[in-house]
Amino acid sequence: MANVGNQLPAQAVSKPPAGKHGNVLPLWGNEKTMNLNPMILTNVLSSPYFKVQLYELKTYHEVVDEIYFKVTHVEPWEKGSRKTAGQTGMCGGVRGVGTGGIVSTAFCLLYKLFTLKLTRKQLMGLITHTDSPYIRALGFMYIRYTQPPTDLIEWYDGFLDDEEELDVKAGGGCVMTVGEMLRSFLTKLEWFSTLFPRIPVPVQKIIDQQIKARPRKVAQKETQEEEEATFTESGRQGERRRSRTPRRTPSPRRSPKRSRSRSHHRERDRHGPSFDRELERERDRQRKEREGRDRDRDNRGDRGERERRRSRSADRNQERRERRRSRSGSRERRSERREKEREGGDDRSRRKDRDHHKDRGTERERSRDKKSRGETDERRHKEDRERHREERKAKRSSRSRSRDRRHKSGGEEKSRKRDRSHSRERDRERDGEQRSHKRSRSKERSHHQRESSNDHSKHSERRRSHSTE
């Protein structure tokens, strides 16, 4: 087992630290989805039962009580809520991909247990619980979904021959023992319309070998009980026959059937109807003994359940009594209200008559007031209309005046602009004339300077020529 566990991926298991935290359980696979089918998980998270009612449960014991009262099967979907007829392949009923339905309370509570992060002690309390087999079934299913495959056979080892029965199918019709359910968990991957997490092949081989080497003890016990019952019945009948009839050796010519039938008839003739009565009594006694044994077996397991049910029934009875008291008090209050209403009925009728007469007078006064108010309102409306007309006329006259003023001011401004533009043009012309005059003067000066320079050069050359001569 240890060698197989070393071959598995180390990232898939979150192992708890040793020492004080030995009570913490490891988790196999996905730590958020609990390795559930995605369709089942989405339906669980979106169901109002999980979001509203289970959200209020905060402790382990509250969830266990909810399992006791609400869980009636261990199937993932409720009966009739999921139609898989005519679907094949990946959309078939086994995969749980194509269609959804109403997810069962069992799987909602299973995921609620996962959110609580159970300890080893709490999980042992689930699988050894004595109140309901469905509490144990959810504990074993929690192990199958969350624990490493190498540890499954260690968890299930002491319960493979458990004889406690439960109905695992929605709507009933599939009764099996806890041991049979655990064997199916270990050997089969499918569970109704969903899949368990896959077990690695080497681990699965070891599990199959251990289960084959350990046959079911229930079948052996049943066969032993049947053999003991038949042996005791045959022994008692033989003793009675020996005590009442002498031994006879059957003749070789006669068949044993004939000899038995004739001896039986002879015993009837000898002993009469009293012998038949004794045989019937003996058979009835044996039947009662068998029924008593079965009852004893059932009663041993039901004693604890009865005591717990009694305690819970006492709590329920107290709640019912309180409800009845509250209901009786509400009924008495209603009866008192009815009596008061009957007594006050006459007073109300008188008050209604008085109020009716008063209402008539008030209506007349109101009509008069309405008429006077209507006249005054009409006068006010007429005055308001006249005022509005006068105001409109005044506004129109003021608007026309302002327009005239604006028109006049606009004309003046235009004339001013024109004058300014003319003055600017004149200034520009003057500047141009001045500039042209200055340019002409500068040209003349430059021309005179050139001529003077030429004359001076000519005079100097003449002097030089005279000096050379």
mmCIF file with all atom_site columns, N, CA and C in Angstrom, residues 323-343:
data_model
loop_
_atom_site.group_PDB
_atom_site.id
_atom_site.type_symbol
_atom_site.label_atom_id
_atom_site.label_alt_id
_atom_site.label_comp_id
_atom_site.label_asym_id
_atom_site.label_entity_id
_atom_site.label_seq_id
_atom_site.pdbx_PDB_ins_code
_atom_site.Cartn_x
_atom_site.Cartn_y
_atom_site.Cartn_z
_atom_site.occupancy
_atom_site.B_iso_or_equiv
_atom_site.pdbx_formal_charge
_atom_site.auth_seq_id
_atom_site.auth_comp_id
_atom_site.auth_asym_id
_atom_site.auth_atom_id
_atom_site.pdbx_PDB_model_num
ATOM 1  N N  . ARG A 1 323 ? -47.797 25.964 20.317 1.00 0.00 ? 323 ARG A N  1
ATOM 2  C CA . ARG A 1 323 ? -48.573 26.437 19.163 1.00 0.00 ? 323 ARG A CA 1
ATOM 3  C C  . ARG A 1 323 ? -50.069 26.421 19.446 1.00 0.00 ? 323 ARG A C  1
ATOM 4  N N  . ARG A 1 324 ? -50.529 25.323 20.105 1.00 0.00 ? 324 ARG A N  1
ATOM 5  C CA . ARG A 1 324 ? -51.965 25.244 20.429 1.00 0.00 ? 324 ARG A CA 1
ATOM 6  C C  . ARG A 1 324 ? -52.374 26.363 21.374 1.00 0.00 ? 324 ARG A C  1
ATOM 7  N N  . ARG A 1 325 ? -51.503 26.640 22.372 1.00 0.00 ? 325 ARG A N  1
ATOM 8  C CA . ARG A 1 325 ? -51.841 27.723 23.293 1.00 0.00 ? 325 ARG A CA 1
ATOM 9  C C  . ARG A 1 325 ? -51.937 29.057 22.568 1.00 0.00 ? 325 ARG A C  1
ATOM 10 N N  . SER A 1 326 ? -50.971 29.290 21.691 1.00 0.00 ? 326 SER A N  1
ATOM 11 C CA . SER A 1 326 ? -51.014 30.547 20.938 1.00 0.00 ? 326 SER A CA 1
ATOM 12 C C  . SER A 1 326 ? -52.259 30.619 20.058 1.00 0.00 ? 326 SER A C  1
ATOM 13 N N  . ARG A 1 327 ? -52.605 29.462 19.442 1.00 0.00 ? 327 ARG A N  1
ATOM 14 C CA . ARG A 1 327 ? -53.810 29.445 18.606 1.00 0.00 ? 327 ARG A CA 1
ATOM 15 C C  . ARG A 1 327 ? -55.068 29.683 19.429 1.00 0.00 ? 327 ARG A C  1
ATOM 16 N N  . SER A 1 328 ? -55.152 29.025 20.635 1.00 0.00 ? 328 SER A N  1
ATOM 17 C CA . SER A 1 328 ? -56.331 29.219 21.483 1.00 0.00 ? 328 SER A CA 1
ATOM 18 C C  . SER A 1 328 ? -56.438 30.682 21.917 1.00 0.00 ? 328 SER A C  1
ATOM 19 N N  . GLY A 1 329 ? -55.292 31.308 22.262 1.00 0.00 ? 329 GLY A N  1
ATOM 20 C CA . GLY A 1 329 ? -55.329 32.717 22.634 1.00 0.00 ? 329 GLY A CA 1
ATOM 21 C C  . GLY A 1 329 ? -55.791 33.597 21.484 1.00 0.00 ? 329 GLY A C  1
ATOM 22 N N  . SER A 1 330 ? -55.317 33.283 20.280 1.00 0.00 ? 330 SER A N  1
ATOM 23 C CA . SER A 1 330 ? -55.756 34.076 19.122 1.00 0.00 ? 330 SER A CA 1
ATOM 24 C C  . SER A 1 330 ? -57.243 33.879 18.858 1.00 0.00 ? 330 SER A C  1
ATOM 25 N N  . ARG A 1 331 ? -57.733 32.645 19.064 1.00 0.00 ? 331 ARG A N  1
ATOM 26 C CA . ARG A 1 331 ? -59.173 32.402 18.873 1.00 0.00 ? 331 ARG A CA 1
ATOM 27 C C  . ARG A 1 331 ? -60.007 33.199 19.873 1.00 0.00 ? 331 ARG A C  1
ATOM 28 N N  . GLU A 1 332 ? -59.591 33.197 21.152 1.00 0.00 ? 332 GLU A N  1
ATOM 29 C CA . GLU A 1 332 ? -60.333 33.972 22.159 1.00 0.00 ? 332 GLU A CA 1
ATOM 30 C C  . GLU A 1 332 ? -60.341 35.460 21.806 1.00 0.00 ? 332 GLU A C  1
ATOM 31 N N  . ARG A 1 333 ? -59.204 35.950 21.334 1.00 0.00 ? 333 ARG A N  1
ATOM 32 C CA . ARG A 1 333 ? -59.169 37.363 20.941 1.00 0.00 ? 333 ARG A CA 1
ATOM 33 C C  . ARG A 1 333 ? -60.112 37.654 19.790 1.00 0.00 ? 333 ARG A C  1
ATOM 34 N N  . ARG A 1 334 ? -60.156 36.731 18.835 1.00 0.00 ? 334 ARG A N  1
ATOM 35 C CA . ARG A 1 334 ? -61.074 36.926 17.701 1.00 0.00 ? 334 ARG A CA 1
ATOM 36 C C  . ARG A 1 334 ? -62.528 36.940 18.164 1.00 0.00 ? 334 ARG A C  1
ATOM 37 N N  . SER A 1 335 ? -62.877 35.995 19.093 1.00 0.00 ? 335 SER A N  1
ATOM 38 C CA . SER A 1 335 ? -64.264 35.953 19.586 1.00 0.00 ? 335 SER A CA 1
ATOM 39 C C  . SER A 1 335 ? -64.613 37.241 20.318 1.00 0.00 ? 335 SER A C  1
ATOM 40 N N  . GLU A 1 336 ? -63.677 37.762 21.130 1.00 0.00 ? 336 GLU A N  1
ATOM 41 C CA . GLU A 1 336 ? -63.951 39.022 21.827 1.00 0.00 ? 336 GLU A CA 1
ATOM 42 C C  . GLU A 1 336 ? -64.140 40.163 20.832 1.00 0.00 ? 336 GLU A C  1
ATOM 43 N N  . ARG A 1 337 ? -63.327 40.185 19.805 1.00 0.00 ? 337 ARG A N  1
ATOM 44 C CA . ARG A 1 337 ? -63.478 41.233 18.788 1.00 0.00 ? 337 ARG A CA 1
ATOM 45 C C  . ARG A 1 337 ? -64.829 41.151 18.097 1.00 0.00 ? 337 ARG A C  1
ATOM 46 N N  . ARG A 1 338 ? -65.259 39.923 17.801 1.00 0.00 ? 338 ARG A N  1
ATOM 47 C CA . ARG A 1 338 ? -66.569 39.756 17.150 1.00 0.00 ? 338 ARG A CA 1
ATOM 48 C C  . ARG A 1 338 ? -67.699 40.250 18.047 1.00 0.00 ? 338 ARG A C  1
ATOM 49 N N  . GLU A 1 339 ? -67.634 39.902 19.349 1.00 0.00 ? 339 GLU A N  1
ATOM 50 C CA . GLU A 1 339 ? -68.677 40.375 20.262 1.00 0.00 ? 339 GLU A CA 1
ATOM 51 C C  . GLU A 1 339 ? -68.709 41.898 20.348 1.00 0.00 ? 339 GLU A C  1
ATOM 52 N N  . LYS A 1 340 ? -67.518 42.488 20.417 1.00 0.00 ? 340 LYS A N  1
ATOM 53 C CA . LYS A 1 340 ? -67.478 43.950 20.465 1.00 0.00 ? 340 LYS A CA 1
ATOM 54 C C  . LYS A 1 340 ? -68.028 44.558 19.186 1.00 0.00 ? 340 LYS A C  1
ATOM 55 N N  . GLU A 1 341 ? -67.739 43.920 18.057 1.00 0.00 ? 341 GLU A N  1
ATOM 56 C CA . GLU A 1 341 ? -68.271 44.429 16.794 1.00 0.00 ? 341 GLU A CA 1
ATOM 57 C C  . GLU A 1 341 ? -69.792 44.330 16.749 1.00 0.00 ? 341 GLU A C  1
ATOM 58 N N  . ARG A 1 342 ? -70.341 43.217 17.287 1.00 0.00 ? 342 ARG A N  1
ATOM 59 C CA . ARG A 1 342 ? -71.810 43.084 17.317 1.00 0.00 ? 342 ARG A CA 1
ATOM 60 C C  . ARG A 1 342 ? -72.444 44.134 18.208 1.00 0.00 ? 342 ARG A C  1
ATOM 61 N N  . GLU A 1 343 ? -71.856 44.349 19.401 1.00 0.00 ? 343 GLU A N  1
ATOM 62 C CA . GLU A 1 343 ? -72.409 45.368 20.302 1.00 0.00 ? 343 GLU A CA 1
ATOM 63 C C  . GLU A 1 343 ? -72.308 46.757 19.698 1.00 0.00 ? 343 GLU A C  1
#
